[in-house]
Amino acid sequence: SATVFEDSVNSVAVTSVRAFPCGVGGAIATDGDTAATFDGSSGRVETVATPLINQLPNDFTIEAWIRRDAPSPIASQIVSTRGTNFAASIQSGFGLNVTEEGLLRFATFGIKAYDGPAVQDGVWTHVAVVFDSSNDAHFYRNGAFAGSVPGDFPAVTNALPMFIGRNVQESFTGFHYFDGSIDEVAIYGTSLSAGRIQAHYLAAVPEPSTLALAAFGVVALAAWRLRRKQPKNWQHDDACALHRMFG
């Protein structure tokens, strides 16, 4: 049966989970949530199709914690709404992945690939991309701004679900399975500010070098959680503890 993530605004069902295993240690050491680990060959999380995600042409933000286990000969997909019509050579949707060269890449499929900063394998990394209303992509790594790439056109929308850990539909080079762990996936239907993204990262990774800093970290994390419980469409999967925000 489907797992349903629900809050006061919307509910989103996950129709299929194949992550190995659920319950591994999550990216945020200060909470008890766990991550999902993907095997690089069949692991994925599938949500139901919802216009909250698949009808986003631009002006949205993708955020996640990732830890890829090792380099891959093809791109490793973090999230994707990719649609592929092989007969017509038409693609649609958007996605975020780590390329074979180890770069964070945002793609509006069939339109443009936006390459961002390098991502180190084997360590948890907070990544985010803001695809703004001007169709420009702005990258963030561990809370810090990491560059922008200009664009000309929005993503082509479709009616497909979102997948975590692989493409929805096979591309011309395969499904691009992710080999590693993914945690705290979030999709926002708005362009988050640099300050907001940095606050998310700092709240999740307190650096308690002093008691004062430790206390600040706990307070900041608690404040972030309170914001997430407000009508920002926060969903939680108790099986794998992947988190999503829509809206």
C-alpha atoms as an extended CHARMM CRD file, in Angstrom:
* protein
*
       247  EXT
         1         1  SER       CA              0.0000000000        0.0000000000        0.0000000000  PROA      1               0.0000000000
         2         2  ALA       CA              1.0720000000        3.5670000000       -0.5690000000  PROA      2               0.0000000000
         3         3  THR       CA              2.7890000000        5.5520000000        2.1370000000  PROA      3               0.0000000000
         4         4  VAL       CA              1.1390000000        8.9480000000        2.4910000000  PROA      4               0.0000000000
         5         5  PHE       CA              2.9470000000       12.0690000000        3.6260000000  PROA      5               0.0000000000
         6         6  GLU       CA              0.4420000000       14.5660000000        4.8960000000  PROA      6               0.0000000000
         7         7  ASP       CA              0.2150000000       17.9850000000        6.4920000000  PROA      7               0.0000000000
         8         8  SER       CA             -2.3510000000       20.7360000000        6.8520000000  PROA      8               0.0000000000
         9         9  VAL       CA             -2.1050000000       21.8180000000        3.2210000000  PROA      9               0.0000000000
        10        10  ASN       CA             -1.4580000000       18.8410000000        0.9510000000  PROA      10              0.0000000000
        11        11  SER       CA             -0.8640000000       15.1150000000        0.9720000000  PROA      11              0.0000000000
        12        12  VAL       CA              1.5400000000       13.3060000000       -1.3410000000  PROA      12              0.0000000000
        13        13  ALA       CA              1.6920000000        9.5290000000       -1.6430000000  PROA      13              0.0000000000
        14        14  VAL       CA              4.8000000000        7.5130000000       -2.3120000000  PROA      14              0.0000000000
        15        15  THR       CA              3.7330000000        4.6250000000       -4.4980000000  PROA      15              0.0000000000
        16        16  SER       CA              6.9410000000        2.6450000000       -4.4440000000  PROA      16              0.0000000000
        17        17  VAL       CA             10.1310000000        2.5240000000       -2.3880000000  PROA      17              0.0000000000
        18        18  ARG       CA             13.1360000000        0.3820000000       -3.2490000000  PROA      18              0.0000000000
        19        19  ALA       CA             16.0050000000        1.6580000000       -1.1600000000  PROA      19              0.0000000000
        20        20  PHE       CA             18.6250000000       -0.6200000000        0.3900000000  PROA      20              0.0000000000
        21        21  PRO       CA             18.4750000000       -0.3430000000        3.2950000000  PROA      21              0.0000000000
        22        22  CYS       CA             16.0540000000        2.1040000000        4.8440000000  PROA      22              0.0000000000
        23        23  GLY       CA             17.3060000000        3.1970000000        8.2240000000  PROA      23              0.0000000000
        24        24  VAL       CA             20.9550000000        4.0650000000        7.6320000000  PROA      24              0.0000000000
        25        25  GLY       CA             22.3900000000        7.0070000000        9.5140000000  PROA      25              0.0000000000
        26        26  GLY       CA             21.0760000000       10.3000000000        8.1930000000  PROA      26              0.0000000000
        27        27  ALA       CA             22.9440000000       13.4130000000        7.1800000000  PROA      27              0.0000000000
        28        28  ILE       CA             21.9560000000       15.3970000000       10.2740000000  PROA      28              0.0000000000
        29        29  ALA       CA             23.7090000000       14.0200000000       13.3210000000  PROA      29              0.0000000000
        30        30  THR       CA             21.5970000000       16.0300000000       15.7740000000  PROA      30              0.0000000000
        31        31  ASP       CA             18.3220000000       14.2660000000       15.0040000000  PROA      31              0.0000000000
        32        32  GLY       CA             17.2400000000       10.6440000000       14.9300000000  PROA      32              0.0000000000
        33        33  ASP       CA             16.0530000000       10.5970000000       11.3370000000  PROA      33              0.0000000000
        34        34  THR       CA             17.5870000000        8.1570000000        8.9090000000  PROA      34              0.0000000000
        35        35  ALA       CA             18.4240000000        8.2690000000        5.2130000000  PROA      35              0.0000000000
        36        36  ALA       CA             17.7970000000        5.9240000000        2.3070000000  PROA      36              0.0000000000
        37        37  THR       CA             20.6540000000        4.1670000000        0.5580000000  PROA      37              0.0000000000
        38        38  PHE       CA             20.4240000000        3.3860000000       -3.1550000000  PROA      38              0.0000000000
        39        39  ASP       CA             22.3170000000        0.5190000000       -4.7690000000  PROA      39              0.0000000000
        40        40  GLY       CA             23.1190000000        2.1200000000       -8.1260000000  PROA      40              0.0000000000
        41        41  SER       CA             21.1760000000       -0.4680000000      -10.1360000000  PROA      41              0.0000000000
        42        42  SER       CA             17.5350000000       -0.6270000000       -9.0230000000  PROA      42              0.0000000000
        43        43  GLY       CA             16.9950000000        1.5710000000       -5.9690000000  PROA      43              0.0000000000
        44        44  ARG       CA             14.5150000000        4.4350000000       -6.2160000000  PROA      44              0.0000000000
        45        45  VAL       CA             11.6650000000        6.2220000000       -4.4510000000  PROA      45              0.0000000000
        46        46  GLU       CA              8.6010000000        7.0360000000       -6.5530000000  PROA      46              0.0000000000
        47        47  THR       CA              5.9460000000        9.5950000000       -5.6730000000  PROA      47              0.0000000000
        48        48  VAL       CA              2.5280000000        9.9700000000       -7.2250000000  PROA      48              0.0000000000
        49        49  ALA       CA              2.2440000000       12.5420000000       -9.9760000000  PROA      49              0.0000000000
        50        50  THR       CA              1.2900000000       15.9280000000       -8.5730000000  PROA      50              0.0000000000
        51        51  PRO       CA              1.1350000000       19.3820000000      -10.1860000000  PROA      51              0.0000000000
        52        52  LEU       CA              2.8630000000       20.6980000000       -7.0700000000  PROA      52              0.0000000000
        53        53  ILE       CA              6.0220000000       19.3080000000       -8.6700000000  PROA      53              0.0000000000
        54        54  ASN       CA              5.5480000000       18.3520000000      -12.3110000000  PROA      54              0.0000000000
        55        55  GLN       CA              3.9320000000       21.6830000000      -13.2380000000  PROA      55              0.0000000000
        56        56  LEU       CA              6.8890000000       23.7590000000      -12.0290000000  PROA      56              0.0000000000
        57        57  PRO       CA              8.4350000000       25.4580000000      -15.0950000000  PROA      57              0.0000000000
        58        58  ASN       CA             10.7660000000       27.7400000000      -13.1050000000  PROA      58              0.0000000000
        59        59  ASP       CA             10.8910000000       29.7760000000       -9.8810000000  PROA      59              0.0000000000
        60        60  PHE       CA             11.5360000000       26.7810000000       -7.6130000000  PROA      60              0.0000000000
        61        61  THR       CA             14.2700000000       25.3180000000       -5.4280000000  PROA      61              0.0000000000
        62        62  ILE       CA             15.5990000000       21.7830000000       -4.9990000000  PROA      62              0.0000000000
        63        63  GLU       CA             17.4850000000       20.9150000000       -1.8240000000  PROA      63              0.0000000000
        64        64  ALA       CA             18.9530000000       17.6520000000       -0.4930000000  PROA      64              0.0000000000
        65        65  TRP       CA             21.7340000000       16.0140000000        1.4480000000  PROA      65              0.0000000000
        66        66  ILE       CA             23.6470000000       13.4950000000       -0.6430000000  PROA      66              0.0000000000
        67        67  ARG       CA             26.5360000000       11.0700000000       -0.2220000000  PROA      67              0.0000000000
        68        68  ARG       CA             27.5380000000        9.2920000000       -3.4200000000  PROA      68              0.0000000000
        69        69  ASP       CA             29.6330000000        6.2360000000       -2.6740000000  PROA      69              0.0000000000
        70        70  ALA       CA             31.9800000000        6.3740000000       -5.6650000000  PROA      70              0.0000000000
        71        71  PRO       CA             32.3980000000        7.9340000000       -9.1200000000  PROA      71              0.0000000000
        72        72  SER       CA             30.0620000000        6.6700000000      -11.8320000000  PROA      72              0.0000000000
        73        73  PRO       CA             30.5940000000        6.3730000000      -15.5940000000  PROA      73              0.0000000000
        74        74  ILE       CA             27.2500000000        8.1430000000      -16.0920000000  PROA      74              0.0000000000
        75        75  ALA       CA             25.4120000000       10.8440000000      -14.1640000000  PROA      75              0.0000000000
        76        76  SER       CA             23.8530000000        9.8370000000      -10.8270000000  PROA      76              0.0000000000
        77        77  GLN       CA             20.3080000000       11.1850000000      -10.5260000000  PROA      77              0.0000000000
        78        78  ILE       CA             19.2480000000       12.7100000000       -7.2030000000  PROA      78              0.0000000000
        79        79  VAL       CA             15.7100000000       13.7730000000       -8.1530000000  PROA      79              0.0000000000
        80        80  SER       CA             13.9800000000       13.6810000000      -11.5250000000  PROA      80              0.0000000000
        81        81  THR       CA             10.6780000000       14.3070000000      -13.2720000000  PROA      81              0.0000000000
        82        82  ARG       CA             12.1800000000       13.3310000000      -16.6220000000  PROA      82              0.0000000000
        83        83  GLY       CA              9.9110000000       12.2680000000      -19.4580000000  PROA      83              0.0000000000
        84        84  THR       CA             11.2910000000       10.8060000000      -22.6910000000  PROA      84              0.0000000000
        85        85  ASN       CA              9.4530000000       10.2960000000      -25.9810000000  PROA      85              0.0000000000
        86        86  PHE       CA             11.9770000000        8.3070000000      -28.0010000000  PROA      86              0.0000000000
        87        87  ALA       CA              9.8820000000        8.2770000000      -31.1910000000  PROA      87              0.0000000000
        88        88  ALA       CA              9.6100000000       12.0550000000      -31.2710000000  PROA      88              0.0000000000
        89        89  SER       CA             12.9850000000       12.7130000000      -29.5950000000  PROA      89              0.0000000000
        90        90  ILE       CA             11.2010000000       14.9080000000      -27.0550000000  PROA      90              0.0000000000
        91        91  GLN       CA             12.1540000000       15.2400000000      -23.4110000000  PROA      91              0.0000000000
        92        92  SER       CA             10.4620000000       17.0520000000      -20.5230000000  PROA      92              0.0000000000
        93        93  GLY       CA             10.7740000000       17.7080000000      -16.8220000000  PROA      93              0.0000000000
        94        94  PHE       CA             13.7330000000       18.6560000000      -14.6560000000  PROA      94              0.0000000000
        95        95  GLY       CA             16.3090000000       16.9480000000      -12.5070000000  PROA      95              0.0000000000
        96        96  LEU       CA             19.3290000000       17.3030000000      -10.2620000000  PROA      96              0.0000000000
        97        97  ASN       CA             22.2640000000       14.9200000000      -10.5150000000  PROA      97              0.0000000000
        98        98  VAL       CA             25.9770000000       14.4110000000       -9.9820000000  PROA      98              0.0000000000
        99        99  THR       CA             27.7840000000       14.0540000000      -13.2980000000  PROA      99              0.0000000000
       100       100  GLU       CA             30.4090000000       11.4730000000      -14.1860000000  PROA      100             0.0000000000
       101       101  GLU       CA             32.9680000000       14.2590000000      -13.6210000000  PROA      101             0.0000000000
       102       102  GLY       CA             31.6310000000       14.8090000000      -10.0990000000  PROA      102             0.0000000000
       103       103  LEU       CA             29.8260000000       18.0920000000      -10.7930000000  PROA      103             0.0000000000
       104       104  LEU       CA             26.4140000000       19.0370000000       -9.4730000000  PROA      104             0.0000000000
       105       105  ARG       CA             24.1460000000       19.4140000000      -12.5070000000  PROA      105             0.0000000000
       106       106  PHE       CA             20.6320000000       20.8000000000      -12.8330000000  PROA      106             0.0000000000
       107       107  ALA       CA             18.8620000000       19.9410000000      -16.0840000000  PROA      107             0.0000000000
       108       108  THR       CA             15.7360000000       21.0750000000      -17.8390000000  PROA      108             0.0000000000
       109       109  PHE       CA             15.5370000000       17.9610000000      -19.9590000000  PROA      109             0.0000000000
       110       110  GLY       CA             15.6050000000       18.5560000000      -23.6850000000  PROA      110             0.0000000000
       111       111  ILE       CA             16.5530000000       22.1960000000      -23.1480000000  PROA      111             0.0000000000
       112       112  LYS       CA             19.7040000000       22.8330000000      -21.1230000000  PROA      112             0.0000000000
       113       113  ALA       CA             22.1610000000       21.3030000000      -18.6580000000  PROA      113             0.0000000000
       114       114  TYR       CA             23.4510000000       23.6880000000      -15.9920000000  PROA      114             0.0000000000
       115       115  ASP       CA             26.7500000000       22.5770000000      -14.4420000000  PROA      115             0.0000000000
       116       116  GLY       CA             27.5930000000       23.6990000000      -10.9330000000  PROA      116             0.0000000000
       117       117  PRO       CA             30.2580000000       22.9750000000       -8.3120000000  PROA      117             0.0000000000
       118       118  ALA       CA             32.1750000000       19.7610000000       -7.6990000000  PROA      118             0.0000000000
       119       119  VAL       CA             30.7430000000       17.3770000000       -5.1060000000  PROA      119             0.0000000000
       120       120  GLN       CA             33.0590000000       15.1190000000       -3.1130000000  PROA      120             0.0000000000
       121       121  ASP       CA             32.1610000000       11.4240000000       -3.0480000000  PROA      121             0.0000000000
       122       122  GLY       CA             31.9440000000        9.5440000000        0.2330000000  PROA      122             0.0000000000
       123       123  VAL       CA             30.9270000000       12.4770000000        2.4670000000  PROA      123             0.0000000000
       124       124  TRP       CA             27.5690000000       14.0480000000        3.2390000000  PROA      124             0.0000000000
       125       125  THR       CA             27.0940000000       17.2580000000        1.2410000000  PROA      125             0.0000000000
       126       126  HSD       CA             24.2100000000       19.7010000000        1.3700000000  PROA      126             0.0000000000
       127       127  VAL       CA             23.2860000000       20.7190000000       -2.1780000000  PROA      127             0.0000000000
       128       128  ALA       CA             20.7030000000       23.1440000000       -3.5010000000  PROA      128             0.0000000000
       129       129  VAL       CA             19.7900000000       24.7450000000       -6.7910000000  PROA      129             0.0000000000
       130       130  VAL       CA             17.5000000000       27.7120000000       -7.3050000000  PROA      130             0.0000000000
       131       131  PHE       CA             15.9430000000       27.8320000000      -10.7800000000  PROA      131             0.0000000000
       132       132  ASP       CA             14.6040000000       31.3830000000      -10.8460000000  PROA      132             0.0000000000
       133       133  SER       CA             11.8880000000       33.1000000000      -12.8770000000  PROA      133             0.0000000000
       134       134  SER       CA             14.5040000000       34.2440000000      -15.4140000000  PROA      134             0.0000000000
       135       135  ASN       CA             15.4770000000       30.5960000000      -16.0420000000  PROA      135             0.0000000000
       136       136  ASP       CA             18.8880000000       31.0380000000      -14.4340000000  PROA      136             0.0000000000
       137       137  ALA       CA             20.2730000000       28.3250000000      -12.1340000000  PROA      137             0.0000000000
       138       138  HSD       CA             22.0050000000       29.2870000000       -8.8890000000  PROA      138             0.0000000000
       139       139  PHE       CA             23.9860000000       26.5850000000       -7.0640000000  PROA      139             0.0000000000
       140       140  TYR       CA             24.7720000000       26.1620000000       -3.3760000000  PROA      140             0.0000000000
       141       141  ARG       CA             27.0800000000       23.6620000000       -1.6760000000  PROA      141             0.0000000000
       142       142  ASN       CA             27.1280000000       23.2800000000        2.0960000000  PROA      142             0.0000000000
       143       143  GLY       CA             25.2030000000       26.4990000000        2.5010000000  PROA      143             0.0000000000
       144       144  ALA       CA             27.5590000000       28.6350000000        0.3940000000  PROA      144             0.0000000000
       145       145  PHE       CA             26.7650000000       30.1590000000       -2.9740000000  PROA      145             0.0000000000
       146       146  ALA       CA             28.7120000000       28.2410000000       -5.6340000000  PROA      146             0.0000000000
       147       147  GLY       CA             27.9230000000       30.0210000000       -8.8880000000  PROA      147             0.0000000000
       148       148  SER       CA             25.1910000000       30.7860000000      -11.4060000000  PROA      148             0.0000000000
       149       149  VAL       CA             24.5230000000       29.6520000000      -14.9620000000  PROA      149             0.0000000000
       150       150  PRO       CA             22.2250000000       31.7490000000      -17.2040000000  PROA      150             0.0000000000
       151       151  GLY       CA             19.3890000000       30.1640000000      -19.1420000000  PROA      151             0.0000000000
       152       152  ASP       CA             16.7760000000       31.1640000000      -21.6780000000  PROA      152             0.0000000000
       153       153  PHE       CA             13.7910000000       28.8410000000      -21.3160000000  PROA      153             0.0000000000
       154       154  PRO       CA             11.7400000000       27.2210000000      -18.5370000000  PROA      154             0.0000000000
       155       155  ALA       CA             11.4090000000       23.4880000000      -18.0060000000  PROA      155             0.0000000000
       156       156  VAL       CA              8.8340000000       21.6450000000      -20.1030000000  PROA      156             0.0000000000
       157       157  THR       CA              6.1530000000       20.4360000000      -17.7010000000  PROA      157             0.0000000000
       158       158  ASN       CA              4.5730000000       16.9930000000      -17.8280000000  PROA      158             0.0000000000
       159       159  ALA       CA              2.1970000000       14.7780000000      -15.8420000000  PROA      159             0.0000000000
       160       160  LEU       CA              4.7900000000       12.3640000000      -14.4310000000  PROA      160             0.0000000000
       161       161  PRO       CA              5.7060000000       11.5240000000      -10.8330000000  PROA      161             0.0000000000
       162       162  MET       CA              8.9770000000       12.5480000000       -9.2260000000  PROA      162             0.0000000000
       163       163  PHE       CA             11.6160000000        9.8860000000       -8.6110000000  PROA      163             0.0000000000
       164       164  ILE       CA             14.4130000000       10.0410000000       -6.0780000000  PROA      164             0.0000000000
       165       165  GLY       CA             17.5220000000        8.0410000000       -6.9720000000  PROA      165             0.0000000000
       166       166  ARG       CA             16.9300000000        7.6470000000      -10.7470000000  PROA      166             0.0000000000
       167       167  ASN       CA             15.1480000000        9.1190000000      -13.7440000000  PROA      167             0.0000000000
       168       168  VAL       CA             11.4120000000        8.5810000000      -14.0300000000  PROA      168             0.0000000000
       169       169  GLN       CA             11.6350000000        7.3850000000      -17.6140000000  PROA      169             0.0000000000
       170       170  GLU       CA             14.7290000000        6.0090000000      -19.2680000000  PROA      170             0.0000000000
       171       171  SER       CA             16.8890000000        8.5720000000      -21.0310000000  PROA      171             0.0000000000
       172       172  PHE       CA             18.9690000000        7.9330000000      -24.1230000000  PROA      172             0.0000000000
       173       173  THR       CA             21.7420000000        6.7520000000      -21.7910000000  PROA      173             0.0000000000
       174       174  GLY       CA             19.6830000000        4.8290000000      -19.2080000000  PROA      174             0.0000000000
       175       175  PHE       CA             17.9280000000        5.4980000000      -15.9010000000  PROA      175             0.0000000000
       176       176  HSD       CA             21.0080000000        6.9960000000      -14.2060000000  PROA      176             0.0000000000
       177       177  TYR       CA             20.6650000000        5.2400000000      -10.8490000000  PROA      177             0.0000000000
       178       178  PHE       CA             22.2210000000        6.8510000000       -7.7840000000  PROA      178             0.0000000000
       179       179  ASP       CA             24.7740000000        4.7970000000       -5.8410000000  PROA      179             0.0000000000
       180       180  GLY       CA             24.8710000000        6.1160000000       -2.2900000000  PROA      180             0.0000000000
       181       181  SER       CA             22.6120000000        7.7810000000        0.2700000000  PROA      181             0.0000000000
       182       182  ILE       CA             20.0970000000       10.6350000000       -0.0370000000  PROA      182             0.0000000000
       183       183  ASP       CA             18.3890000000       12.4610000000        2.8150000000  PROA      183             0.0000000000
       184       184  GLU       CA             16.1840000000       15.5020000000        3.4880000000  PROA      184             0.0000000000
       185       185  VAL       CA             14.9450000000       15.9900000000       -0.0840000000  PROA      185             0.0000000000
       186       186  ALA       CA             12.9670000000       19.2080000000       -0.4540000000  PROA      186             0.0000000000
       187       187  ILE       CA             11.1840000000       20.8870000000       -3.3590000000  PROA      187             0.0000000000
       188       188  TYR       CA             10.0320000000       24.4850000000       -2.8490000000  PROA      188             0.0000000000
       189       189  GLY       CA              7.6860000000       26.2110000000       -5.2620000000  PROA      189             0.0000000000
       190       190  THR       CA              9.6440000000       29.4310000000       -4.9070000000  PROA      190             0.0000000000
       191       191  SER       CA             13.1940000000       30.7280000000       -5.3090000000  PROA      191             0.0000000000
       192       192  LEU       CA             14.7760000000       30.5580000000       -1.8650000000  PROA      192             0.0000000000
       193       193  SER       CA             17.1900000000       33.3080000000       -0.9030000000  PROA      193             0.0000000000
       194       194  ALA       CA             20.8760000000       32.6720000000       -0.2790000000  PROA      194             0.0000000000
       195       195  GLY       CA             20.3110000000       33.4920000000        3.3700000000  PROA      195             0.0000000000
       196       196  ARG       CA             17.5160000000       30.9600000000        3.6910000000  PROA      196             0.0000000000
       197       197  ILE       CA             19.5950000000       28.1780000000        2.1580000000  PROA      197             0.0000000000
       198       198  GLN       CA             22.5530000000       29.0080000000        4.3590000000  PROA      198             0.0000000000
       199       199  ALA       CA             20.2690000000       28.9990000000        7.4090000000  PROA      199             0.0000000000
       200       200  HSD       CA             19.0250000000       25.5210000000        6.5070000000  PROA      200             0.0000000000
       201       201  TYR       CA             22.5810000000       24.2370000000        6.2630000000  PROA      201             0.0000000000
       202       202  LEU       CA             23.7750000000       25.9040000000        9.4660000000  PROA      202             0.0000000000
       203       203  ALA       CA             20.7240000000       24.7370000000       11.3950000000  PROA      203             0.0000000000
       204       204  ALA       CA             21.3850000000       21.1720000000       10.3170000000  PROA      204             0.0000000000
       205       205  VAL       CA             25.1370000000       21.2440000000       10.9970000000  PROA      205             0.0000000000
       206       206  PRO       CA             25.8730000000       23.0330000000       14.2660000000  PROA      206             0.0000000000
       207       207  GLU       CA             29.5390000000       23.3930000000       15.0850000000  PROA      207             0.0000000000
       208       208  PRO       CA             29.6710000000       23.2150000000       18.8940000000  PROA      208             0.0000000000
       209       209  SER       CA             33.2500000000       24.4090000000       19.3820000000  PROA      209             0.0000000000
       210       210  THR       CA             31.9510000000       26.2920000000       22.4170000000  PROA      210             0.0000000000
       211       211  LEU       CA             28.9060000000       25.8270000000       24.6260000000  PROA      211             0.0000000000
       212       212  ALA       CA             27.4840000000       29.0230000000       23.1890000000  PROA      212             0.0000000000
       213       213  LEU       CA             27.8130000000       27.7480000000       19.6370000000  PROA      213             0.0000000000
       214       214  ALA       CA             26.3180000000       24.4070000000       20.6320000000  PROA      214             0.0000000000
       215       215  ALA       CA             23.3250000000       26.1310000000       22.1860000000  PROA      215             0.0000000000
       216       216  PHE       CA             22.9040000000       28.3050000000       19.1140000000  PROA      216             0.0000000000
       217       217  GLY       CA             22.9590000000       25.2130000000       16.9170000000  PROA      217             0.0000000000
       218       218  VAL       CA             20.2170000000       23.5260000000       18.9310000000  PROA      218             0.0000000000
       219       219  VAL       CA             18.0780000000       26.6560000000       18.9500000000  PROA      219             0.0000000000
       220       220  ALA       CA             18.5740000000       27.2030000000       15.2140000000  PROA      220             0.0000000000
       221       221  LEU       CA             17.6770000000       23.6010000000       14.4090000000  PROA      221             0.0000000000
       222       222  ALA       CA             14.5620000000       23.8100000000       16.5740000000  PROA      222             0.0000000000
       223       223  ALA       CA             13.5280000000       27.0470000000       14.8560000000  PROA      223             0.0000000000
       224       224  TRP       CA             14.0290000000       25.4780000000       11.4340000000  PROA      224             0.0000000000
       225       225  ARG       CA             11.8450000000       22.5310000000       12.4060000000  PROA      225             0.0000000000
       226       226  LEU       CA              9.1310000000       24.8870000000       13.6140000000  PROA      226             0.0000000000
       227       227  ARG       CA              9.2070000000       26.6870000000       10.2670000000  PROA      227             0.0000000000
       228       228  ARG       CA              8.9620000000       23.3600000000        8.4840000000  PROA      228             0.0000000000
       229       229  LYS       CA              5.8220000000       22.4920000000       10.4620000000  PROA      229             0.0000000000
       230       230  GLN       CA              4.1160000000       25.6100000000        9.2330000000  PROA      230             0.0000000000
       231       231  PRO       CA              2.1390000000       25.3980000000        5.9460000000  PROA      231             0.0000000000
       232       232  LYS       CA              5.1650000000       24.6730000000        3.7660000000  PROA      232             0.0000000000
       233       233  ASN       CA              3.8950000000       21.1980000000        2.8950000000  PROA      233             0.0000000000
       234       234  TRP       CA              6.3270000000       19.1680000000        4.9840000000  PROA      234             0.0000000000
       235       235  GLN       CA              6.1360000000       15.4140000000        4.4770000000  PROA      235             0.0000000000
       236       236  HSD       CA              7.8980000000       12.6700000000        6.4160000000  PROA      236             0.0000000000
       237       237  ASP       CA              8.4350000000        8.9930000000        5.6250000000  PROA      237             0.0000000000
       238       238  ASP       CA              8.8380000000        7.0070000000        8.8440000000  PROA      238             0.0000000000
       239       239  ALA       CA             10.2340000000        4.0600000000        6.8990000000  PROA      239             0.0000000000
       240       240  CYS       CA             13.1520000000        5.8810000000        5.2790000000  PROA      240             0.0000000000
       241       241  ALA       CA             12.8570000000        9.3230000000        6.8790000000  PROA      241             0.0000000000
       242       242  LEU       CA             13.2650000000       11.1750000000        3.6220000000  PROA      242             0.0000000000
       243       243  HSD       CA             11.7350000000       14.6200000000        3.9840000000  PROA      243             0.0000000000
       244       244  ARG       CA             10.0710000000       16.6610000000        1.2850000000  PROA      244             0.0000000000
       245       245  MET       CA              8.6950000000       20.1600000000        1.1090000000  PROA      245             0.0000000000
       246       246  PHE       CA              6.3130000000       21.1610000000       -1.6460000000  PROA      246             0.0000000000
       247       247  GLY       CA              4.8640000000       24.6190000000       -2.0790000000  PROA      247             0.0000000000
